[in-house]
Amino acid sequence: MFELPDASDVIAQALAEDLGVDPALFVPGAPAVPGLLEHDVTTYSTVEDGTGFAGVVRARQSCVVCGLSVAAAVYERLSASAGLFDPVEFFPLVAEGERVEAGAPVAEIEGLARAVLTGERVALDLMMVLSGIATRTADWVEAAGPQLAVYDTRKTLPGLRDLSKYAVRVGGGHNHRMGLYDMVLIKDNHLRAAGGVTPAIGRARLRQPSLTIEVEADSLDQAVEAVSAGADIVLLDNMDAAALDSAVAACRETAERRGRDVVLEVSGNITYERLEELSSAGVDRVSASALTLAPPVDFGLDESI
């Protein structure tokens, strides 16, 4: 079971954007708005009030399905905000995180046609984005094998951070820091501004004693200094195979000599094709923005016949 982050703000913003209204109308607990569905001018103009709709959502390509509960929440919020006596019902047909083939039915939808069609784009768009992330993550996890953990990065679409990282978990991957507040990650610009690796780690350890400290190193010397200075994680950035092998060996030797453990991470221009190589390079984990920037998966809603 995957714990879904709070998606109410994202859903409110998305519905408001599509209908051209104030997002406050979709805040949980806000009063219902008679005539809200009239803002979908196409559906309101062409579909008679009271017309029912029963349909099925199908995957149009092979994928790992993610976002079913988000789509259900879209219809729940739209139904409540529009004051529908009979809310739209969304019935998942597969489990969250299940891999399906192209053409597979993944959910059924029933309710007033005006409401179903008004919420269709937002519900499916969120499923498309999240399933794309989960699918790519699952593919990377499989290619990396059990020795190499696959992590995301902070490169996510603004506003979709929590949901994007949720999709990574659904795909079997791991989350790097959620934001700037929950882990110290000292990168090249920080190192230059701080005067080097050792002073940067020293200040961070003093000011954030309870947080994990990771240091980005783009050379063997930086990596070894980071281990010596007490970094919990050393990120070996943009290294080719030869440089990576040397850095891993030197970091492991330094950590052993100092009687401590260090996690080695590799990042920077990581591709799917390199995962097999990296899984045998002696690093613990790989992080890549390719996961959360994956192309969306296509889903379609077809009326049941």
PDB file of N, CA and C in Angstrom, residues 1-79:
ATOM      1  N   MET A   1       0.849  -1.192   0.000  1.00  0.00           N
ATOM      2  CA  MET A   1       0.000   0.000   0.000  1.00  0.00           C
ATOM      3  C   MET A   1       0.883   1.241   0.000  1.00  0.00           C
ATOM      4  N   PHE A   2       0.622   2.152  -0.908  1.00  0.00           N
ATOM      5  CA  PHE A   2       1.402   3.377  -1.021  1.00  0.00           C
ATOM      6  C   PHE A   2       0.621   4.530  -0.388  1.00  0.00           C
ATOM      7  N   GLU A   3       1.289   5.296   0.465  1.00  0.00           N
ATOM      8  CA  GLU A   3       0.644   6.423   1.120  1.00  0.00           C
ATOM      9  C   GLU A   3       0.669   7.633   0.198  1.00  0.00           C
ATOM     10  N   LEU A   4      -0.515   8.089  -0.192  1.00  0.00           N
ATOM     11  CA  LEU A   4      -0.626   9.216  -1.126  1.00  0.00           C
ATOM     12  C   LEU A   4      -0.439  10.526  -0.381  1.00  0.00           C
ATOM     13  N   PRO A   5       0.439  11.403  -0.879  1.00  0.00           N
ATOM     14  CA  PRO A   5       0.551  12.726  -0.256  1.00  0.00           C
ATOM     15  C   PRO A   5      -0.706  13.554  -0.502  1.00  0.00           C
ATOM     16  N   ASP A   6      -0.867  14.600   0.265  1.00  0.00           N
ATOM     17  CA  ASP A   6      -2.017  15.484   0.105  1.00  0.00           C
ATOM     18  C   ASP A   6      -1.969  16.148  -1.270  1.00  0.00           C
ATOM     19  N   ALA A   7      -2.973  15.867  -2.086  1.00  0.00           N
ATOM     20  CA  ALA A   7      -3.009  16.407  -3.451  1.00  0.00           C
ATOM     21  C   ALA A   7      -4.075  17.469  -3.622  1.00  0.00           C
ATOM     22  N   SER A   8      -4.672  17.931  -2.518  1.00  0.00           N
ATOM     23  CA  SER A   8      -5.813  18.838  -2.627  1.00  0.00           C
ATOM     24  C   SER A   8      -5.459  20.154  -3.306  1.00  0.00           C
ATOM     25  N   ASP A   9      -4.285  20.708  -3.018  1.00  0.00           N
ATOM     26  CA  ASP A   9      -3.893  21.974  -3.650  1.00  0.00           C
ATOM     27  C   ASP A   9      -3.680  21.804  -5.151  1.00  0.00           C
ATOM     28  N   VAL A  10      -3.006  20.716  -5.521  1.00  0.00           N
ATOM     29  CA  VAL A  10      -2.756  20.454  -6.939  1.00  0.00           C
ATOM     30  C   VAL A  10      -4.078  20.283  -7.689  1.00  0.00           C
ATOM     31  N   ILE A  11      -4.989  19.525  -7.104  1.00  0.00           N
ATOM     32  CA  ILE A  11      -6.282  19.288  -7.738  1.00  0.00           C
ATOM     33  C   ILE A  11      -7.070  20.584  -7.863  1.00  0.00           C
ATOM     34  N   ALA A  12      -7.080  21.397  -6.807  1.00  0.00           N
ATOM     35  CA  ALA A  12      -7.803  22.669  -6.851  1.00  0.00           C
ATOM     36  C   ALA A  12      -7.239  23.583  -7.935  1.00  0.00           C
ATOM     37  N   GLN A  13      -5.925  23.678  -8.005  1.00  0.00           N
ATOM     38  CA  GLN A  13      -5.301  24.531  -9.012  1.00  0.00           C
ATOM     39  C   GLN A  13      -5.593  24.031 -10.428  1.00  0.00           C
ATOM     40  N   ALA A  14      -5.541  22.711 -10.607  1.00  0.00           N
ATOM     41  CA  ALA A  14      -5.745  22.139 -11.940  1.00  0.00           C
ATOM     42  C   ALA A  14      -7.184  22.315 -12.412  1.00  0.00           C
ATOM     43  N   LEU A  15      -8.148  22.058 -11.542  1.00  0.00           N
ATOM     44  CA  LEU A  15      -9.555  22.232 -11.918  1.00  0.00           C
ATOM     45  C   LEU A  15      -9.865  23.706 -12.182  1.00  0.00           C
ATOM     46  N   ALA A  16      -9.337  24.587 -11.332  1.00  0.00           N
ATOM     47  CA  ALA A  16      -9.575  26.016 -11.518  1.00  0.00           C
ATOM     48  C   ALA A  16      -8.968  26.511 -12.830  1.00  0.00           C
ATOM     49  N   GLU A  17      -7.796  26.014 -13.149  1.00  0.00           N
ATOM     50  CA  GLU A  17      -7.130  26.389 -14.395  1.00  0.00           C
ATOM     51  C   GLU A  17      -7.961  25.975 -15.608  1.00  0.00           C
ATOM     52  N   ASP A  18      -8.525  24.772 -15.545  1.00  0.00           N
ATOM     53  CA  ASP A  18      -9.285  24.268 -16.692  1.00  0.00           C
ATOM     54  C   ASP A  18     -10.635  24.965 -16.833  1.00  0.00           C
ATOM     55  N   LEU A  19     -11.217  25.348 -15.707  1.00  0.00           N
ATOM     56  CA  LEU A  19     -12.549  25.950 -15.752  1.00  0.00           C
ATOM     57  C   LEU A  19     -12.519  27.479 -15.724  1.00  0.00           C
ATOM     58  N   GLY A  20     -11.345  28.051 -15.522  1.00  0.00           N
ATOM     59  CA  GLY A  20     -11.241  29.499 -15.515  1.00  0.00           C
ATOM     60  C   GLY A  20     -11.903  30.143 -14.309  1.00  0.00           C
ATOM     61  N   VAL A  21     -11.763  29.514 -13.135  1.00  0.00           N
ATOM     62  CA  VAL A  21     -12.393  30.020 -11.922  1.00  0.00           C
ATOM     63  C   VAL A  21     -11.344  30.137 -10.816  1.00  0.00           C
ATOM     64  N   ASP A  22     -11.768  30.625  -9.655  1.00  0.00           N
ATOM     65  CA  ASP A  22     -10.891  30.790  -8.501  1.00  0.00           C
ATOM     66  C   ASP A  22     -10.609  29.430  -7.857  1.00  0.00           C
ATOM     67  N   PRO A  23      -9.341  29.090  -7.614  1.00  0.00           N
ATOM     68  CA  PRO A  23      -9.037  27.807  -6.955  1.00  0.00           C
ATOM     69  C   PRO A  23      -9.703  27.646  -5.602  1.00  0.00           C
ATOM     70  N   ALA A  24     -10.042  28.760  -4.958  1.00  0.00           N
ATOM     71  CA  ALA A  24     -10.688  28.676  -3.644  1.00  0.00           C
ATOM     72  C   ALA A  24     -12.021  27.941  -3.710  1.00  0.00           C
ATOM     73  N   LEU A  25     -12.622  27.866  -4.887  1.00  0.00           N
ATOM     74  CA  LEU A  25     -13.892  27.152  -5.031  1.00  0.00           C
ATOM     75  C   LEU A  25     -13.728  25.653  -4.793  1.00  0.00           C
ATOM     76  N   PHE A  26     -12.500  25.163  -4.937  1.00  0.00           N
ATOM     77  CA  PHE A  26     -12.259  23.723  -4.820  1.00  0.00           C
ATOM     78  C   PHE A  26     -11.552  23.342  -3.527  1.00  0.00           C
ATOM     79  N   VAL A  27     -11.420  24.280  -2.625  1.00  0.00           N
ATOM     80  CA  VAL A  27     -10.817  23.963  -1.337  1.00  0.00           C
ATOM     81  C   VAL A  27     -11.786  23.092  -0.536  1.00  0.00           C
ATOM     82  N   PRO A  28     -11.311  21.984   0.055  1.00  0.00           N
ATOM     83  CA  PRO A  28     -12.205  21.149   0.857  1.00  0.00           C
ATOM     84  C   PRO A  28     -12.925  21.975   1.922  1.00  0.00           C
ATOM     85  N   GLY A  29     -14.235  21.796   1.997  1.00  0.00           N
ATOM     86  CA  GLY A  29     -15.030  22.538   2.954  1.00  0.00           C
ATOM     87  C   GLY A  29     -15.653  23.801   2.403  1.00  0.00           C
ATOM     88  N   ALA A  30     -15.234  24.227   1.212  1.00  0.00           N
ATOM     89  CA  ALA A  30     -15.837  25.415   0.600  1.00  0.00           C
ATOM     90  C   ALA A  30     -17.271  25.087   0.184  1.00  0.00           C
ATOM     91  N   PRO A  31     -18.160  26.072   0.202  1.00  0.00           N
ATOM     92  CA  PRO A  31     -19.550  25.809  -0.188  1.00  0.00           C
ATOM     93  C   PRO A  31     -19.663  25.416  -1.650  1.00  0.00           C
ATOM     94  N   ALA A  32     -20.688  24.598  -1.955  1.00  0.00           N
ATOM     95  CA  ALA A  32     -20.929  24.189  -3.341  1.00  0.00           C
ATOM     96  C   ALA A  32     -21.317  25.408  -4.179  1.00  0.00           C
ATOM     97  N   VAL A  33     -21.010  25.331  -5.467  1.00  0.00           N
ATOM     98  CA  VAL A  33     -21.258  26.451  -6.385  1.00  0.00           C
ATOM     99  C   VAL A  33     -22.230  25.997  -7.470  1.00  0.00           C
ATOM    100  N   PRO A  34     -23.494  26.361  -7.367  1.00  0.00           N
ATOM    101  CA  PRO A  34     -24.442  26.012  -8.430  1.00  0.00           C
ATOM    102  C   PRO A  34     -23.973  26.619  -9.759  1.00  0.00           C
ATOM    103  N   GLY A  35     -24.077  25.840 -10.798  1.00  0.00           N
ATOM    104  CA  GLY A  35     -23.667  26.336 -12.116  1.00  0.00           C
ATOM    105  C   GLY A  35     -22.188  26.216 -12.394  1.00  0.00           C
ATOM    106  N   LEU A  36     -21.426  25.597 -11.492  1.00  0.00           N
ATOM    107  CA  LEU A  36     -19.980  25.478 -11.700  1.00  0.00           C
ATOM    108  C   LEU A  36     -19.646  24.748 -12.993  1.00  0.00           C
ATOM    109  N   LEU A  37     -20.405  23.681 -13.294  1.00  0.00           N
ATOM    110  CA  LEU A  37     -20.108  22.893 -14.495  1.00  0.00           C
ATOM    111  C   LEU A  37     -20.400  23.658 -15.784  1.00  0.00           C
ATOM    112  N   GLU A  38     -21.112  24.756 -15.697  1.00  0.00           N
ATOM    113  CA  GLU A  38     -21.384  25.555 -16.896  1.00  0.00           C
ATOM    114  C   GLU A  38     -20.121  26.202 -17.458  1.00  0.00           C
ATOM    115  N   HIS A  39     -19.066  26.255 -16.654  1.00  0.00           N
ATOM    116  CA  HIS A  39     -17.806  26.832 -17.130  1.00  0.00           C
ATOM    117  C   HIS A  39     -17.135  25.939 -18.179  1.00  0.00           C
ATOM    118  N   ASP A  40     -17.502  24.654 -18.217  1.00  0.00           N
ATOM    119  CA  ASP A  40     -17.089  23.797 -19.337  1.00  0.00           C
ATOM    120  C   ASP A  40     -18.087  24.070 -20.456  1.00  0.00           C
ATOM    121  N   VAL A  41     -17.785  25.075 -21.271  1.00  0.00           N
ATOM    122  CA  VAL A  41     -18.784  25.574 -22.217  1.00  0.00           C
ATOM    123  C   VAL A  41     -19.149  24.546 -23.279  1.00  0.00           C
ATOM    124  N   THR A  42     -18.214  23.691 -23.641  1.00  0.00           N
ATOM    125  CA  THR A  42     -18.502  22.682 -24.664  1.00  0.00           C
ATOM    126  C   THR A  42     -19.494  21.641 -24.141  1.00  0.00           C
ATOM    127  N   THR A  43     -19.165  21.062 -22.980  1.00  0.00           N
ATOM    128  CA  THR A  43     -20.043  20.041 -22.418  1.00  0.00           C
ATOM    129  C   THR A  43     -21.402  20.616 -22.045  1.00  0.00           C
ATOM    130  N   TYR A  44     -21.405  21.790 -21.430  1.00  0.00           N
ATOM    131  CA  TYR A  44     -22.662  22.411 -21.028  1.00  0.00           C
ATOM    132  C   TYR A  44     -23.548  22.709 -22.234  1.00  0.00           C
ATOM    133  N   SER A  45     -22.923  23.090 -23.356  1.00  0.00           N
ATOM    134  CA  SER A  45     -23.688  23.467 -24.540  1.00  0.00           C
ATOM    135  C   SER A  45     -24.223  22.272 -25.310  1.00  0.00           C
ATOM    136  N   THR A  46     -23.564  21.125 -25.169  1.00  0.00           N
ATOM    137  CA  THR A  46     -23.917  19.998 -26.035  1.00  0.00           C
ATOM    138  C   THR A  46     -24.578  18.827 -25.314  1.00  0.00           C
ATOM    139  N   VAL A  47     -24.404  18.718 -24.010  1.00  0.00           N
ATOM    140  CA  VAL A  47     -24.920  17.566 -23.266  1.00  0.00           C
ATOM    141  C   VAL A  47     -26.051  18.030 -22.359  1.00  0.00           C
ATOM    142  N   GLU A  48     -27.187  17.390 -22.458  1.00  0.00           N
ATOM    143  CA  GLU A  48     -28.343  17.768 -21.645  1.00  0.00           C
ATOM    144  C   GLU A  48     -28.122  17.413 -20.175  1.00  0.00           C
ATOM    145  N   ASP A  49     -28.637  18.261 -19.304  1.00  0.00           N
ATOM    146  CA  ASP A  49     -28.564  18.009 -17.871  1.00  0.00           C
ATOM    147  C   ASP A  49     -29.295  16.703 -17.548  1.00  0.00           C
ATOM    148  N   GLY A  50     -28.708  15.906 -16.684  1.00  0.00           N
ATOM    149  CA  GLY A  50     -29.315  14.642 -16.288  1.00  0.00           C
ATOM    150  C   GLY A  50     -28.852  13.459 -17.112  1.00  0.00           C
ATOM    151  N   THR A  51     -28.120  13.699 -18.198  1.00  0.00           N
ATOM    152  CA  THR A  51     -27.597  12.599 -19.008  1.00  0.00           C
ATOM    153  C   THR A  51     -26.526  11.848 -18.233  1.00  0.00           C
ATOM    154  N   GLY A  52     -26.621  10.543 -18.245  1.00  0.00           N
ATOM    155  CA  GLY A  52     -25.634   9.724 -17.547  1.00  0.00           C
ATOM    156  C   GLY A  52     -24.485   9.317 -18.452  1.00  0.00           C
ATOM    157  N   PHE A  53     -23.395   8.923 -17.826  1.00  0.00           N
ATOM    158  CA  PHE A  53     -22.219   8.472 -18.582  1.00  0.00           C
ATOM    159  C   PHE A  53     -21.560   7.340 -17.814  1.00  0.00           C
ATOM    160  N   ALA A  54     -21.250   6.258 -18.516  1.00  0.00           N
ATOM    161  CA  ALA A  54     -20.470   5.162 -17.964  1.00  0.00           C
ATOM    162  C   ALA A  54     -19.329   4.888 -18.932  1.00  0.00           C
ATOM    163  N   GLY A  55     -18.109   4.919 -18.431  1.00  0.00           N
ATOM    164  CA  GLY A  55     -16.980   4.742 -19.327  1.00  0.00           C
ATOM    165  C   GLY A  55     -15.845   3.994 -18.673  1.00  0.00           C
ATOM    166  N   VAL A  56     -14.849   3.697 -19.460  1.00  0.00           N
ATOM    167  CA  VAL A  56     -13.678   2.959 -18.995  1.00  0.00           C
ATOM    168  C   VAL A  56     -12.418   3.712 -19.399  1.00  0.00           C
ATOM    169  N   VAL A  57     -11.488   3.802 -18.476  1.00  0.00           N
ATOM    170  CA  VAL A  57     -10.177   4.392 -18.752  1.00  0.00           C
ATOM    171  C   VAL A  57      -9.245   3.271 -19.165  1.00  0.00           C
ATOM    172  N   ARG A  58      -8.603   3.467 -20.312  1.00  0.00           N
ATOM    173  CA  ARG A  58      -7.683   2.442 -20.831  1.00  0.00           C
ATOM    174  C   ARG A  58      -6.282   3.022 -20.994  1.00  0.00           C
ATOM    175  N   ALA A  59      -5.302   2.186 -20.713  1.00  0.00           N
ATOM    176  CA  ALA A  59      -3.920   2.549 -21.004  1.00  0.00           C
ATOM    177  C   ALA A  59      -3.691   2.382 -22.498  1.00  0.00           C
ATOM    178  N   ARG A  60      -3.169   3.394 -23.127  1.00  0.00           N
ATOM    179  CA  ARG A  60      -2.909   3.323 -24.560  1.00  0.00           C
ATOM    180  C   ARG A  60      -1.490   2.870 -24.875  1.00  0.00           C
ATOM    181  N   GLN A  61      -0.741   2.566 -23.836  1.00  0.00           N
ATOM    182  CA  GLN A  61       0.589   1.988 -24.011  1.00  0.00           C
ATOM    183  C   GLN A  61       0.927   1.199 -22.753  1.00  0.00           C
ATOM    184  N   SER A  62       1.892   0.308 -22.881  1.00  0.00           N
ATOM    185  CA  SER A  62       2.328  -0.471 -21.736  1.00  0.00           C
ATOM    186  C   SER A  62       2.895   0.469 -20.678  1.00  0.00           C
ATOM    187  N   CYS A  63       2.536   0.236 -19.413  1.00  0.00           N
ATOM    188  CA  CYS A  63       2.990   1.156 -18.373  1.00  0.00           C
ATOM    189  C   CYS A  63       2.799   0.558 -16.988  1.00  0.00           C
ATOM    190  N   VAL A  64       3.390   1.225 -16.006  1.00  0.00           N
ATOM    191  CA  VAL A  64       3.082   0.990 -14.597  1.00  0.00           C
ATOM    192  C   VAL A  64       2.057   2.044 -14.210  1.00  0.00           C
ATOM    193  N   VAL A  65       0.900   1.611 -13.767  1.00  0.00           N
ATOM    194  CA  VAL A  65      -0.200   2.536 -13.491  1.00  0.00           C
ATOM    195  C   VAL A  65       0.023   3.238 -12.149  1.00  0.00           C
ATOM    196  N   CYS A  66      -0.122   4.555 -12.173  1.00  0.00           N
ATOM    197  CA  CYS A  66       0.044   5.347 -10.964  1.00  0.00           C
ATOM    198  C   CYS A  66      -0.909   6.543 -11.017  1.00  0.00           C
ATOM    199  N   GLY A  67      -1.502   6.870  -9.891  1.00  0.00           N
ATOM    200  CA  GLY A  67      -2.368   8.041  -9.829  1.00  0.00           C
ATOM    201  C   GLY A  67      -3.844   7.725  -9.815  1.00  0.00           C
ATOM    202  N   LEU A  68      -4.211   6.466  -9.624  1.00  0.00           N
ATOM    203  CA  LEU A  68      -5.630   6.102  -9.599  1.00  0.00           C
ATOM    204  C   LEU A  68      -6.374   6.832  -8.481  1.00  0.00           C
ATOM    205  N   SER A  69      -5.772   6.885  -7.318  1.00  0.00           N
ATOM    206  CA  SER A  69      -6.440   7.557  -6.204  1.00  0.00           C
ATOM    207  C   SER A  69      -6.467   9.064  -6.403  1.00  0.00           C
ATOM    208  N   VAL A  70      -5.510   9.596  -7.140  1.00  0.00           N
ATOM    209  CA  VAL A  70      -5.519  11.031  -7.446  1.00  0.00           C
ATOM    210  C   VAL A  70      -6.672  11.348  -8.391  1.00  0.00           C
ATOM    211  N   ALA A  71      -6.844  10.507  -9.401  1.00  0.00           N
ATOM    212  CA  ALA A  71      -7.952  10.701 -10.335  1.00  0.00           C
ATOM    213  C   ALA A  71      -9.292  10.597  -9.624  1.00  0.00           C
ATOM    214  N   ALA A  72      -9.397   9.632  -8.723  1.00  0.00           N
ATOM    215  CA  ALA A  72     -10.633   9.503  -7.945  1.00  0.00           C
ATOM    216  C   ALA A  72     -10.880  10.752  -7.113  1.00  0.00           C
ATOM    217  N   ALA A  73      -9.812  11.326  -6.562  1.00  0.00           N
ATOM    218  CA  ALA A  73      -9.943  12.535  -5.746  1.00  0.00           C
ATOM    219  C   ALA A  73     -10.364  13.738  -6.586  1.00  0.00           C
ATOM    220  N   VAL A  74      -9.942  13.771  -7.849  1.00  0.00           N
ATOM    221  CA  VAL A  74     -10.372  14.846  -8.753  1.00  0.00           C
ATOM    222  C   VAL A  74     -11.892  14.840  -8.876  1.00  0.00           C
ATOM    223  N   TYR A  75     -12.460  13.676  -9.128  1.00  0.00           N
ATOM    224  CA  TYR A  75     -13.910  13.585  -9.297  1.00  0.00           C
ATOM    225  C   TYR A  75     -14.651  13.807  -7.975  1.00  0.00           C
ATOM    226  N   GLU A  76     -14.051  13.375  -6.891  1.00  0.00           N
ATOM    227  CA  GLU A  76     -14.665  13.620  -5.585  1.00  0.00           C
ATOM    228  C   GLU A  76     -14.737  15.118  -5.304  1.00  0.00           C
ATOM    229  N   ARG A  77     -13.640  15.835  -5.595  1.00  0.00           N
ATOM    230  CA  ARG A  77     -13.615  17.276  -5.345  1.00  0.00           C
ATOM    231  C   ARG A  77     -14.542  18.022  -6.297  1.00  0.00           C
ATOM    232  N   LEU A  78     -14.535  17.643  -7.583  1.00  0.00           N
ATOM    233  CA  LEU A  78     -15.405  18.303  -8.556  1.00  0.00           C
ATOM    234  C   LEU A  78     -16.870  18.091  -8.202  1.00  0.00           C
ATOM    235  N   SER A  79     -17.215  16.866  -7.820  1.00  0.00           N
ATOM    236  CA  SER A  79     -18.601  16.563  -7.461  1.00  0.00           C
ATOM    237  C   SER A  79     -19.056  17.379  -6.260  1.00  0.00           C
TER     238      SER A  79
END
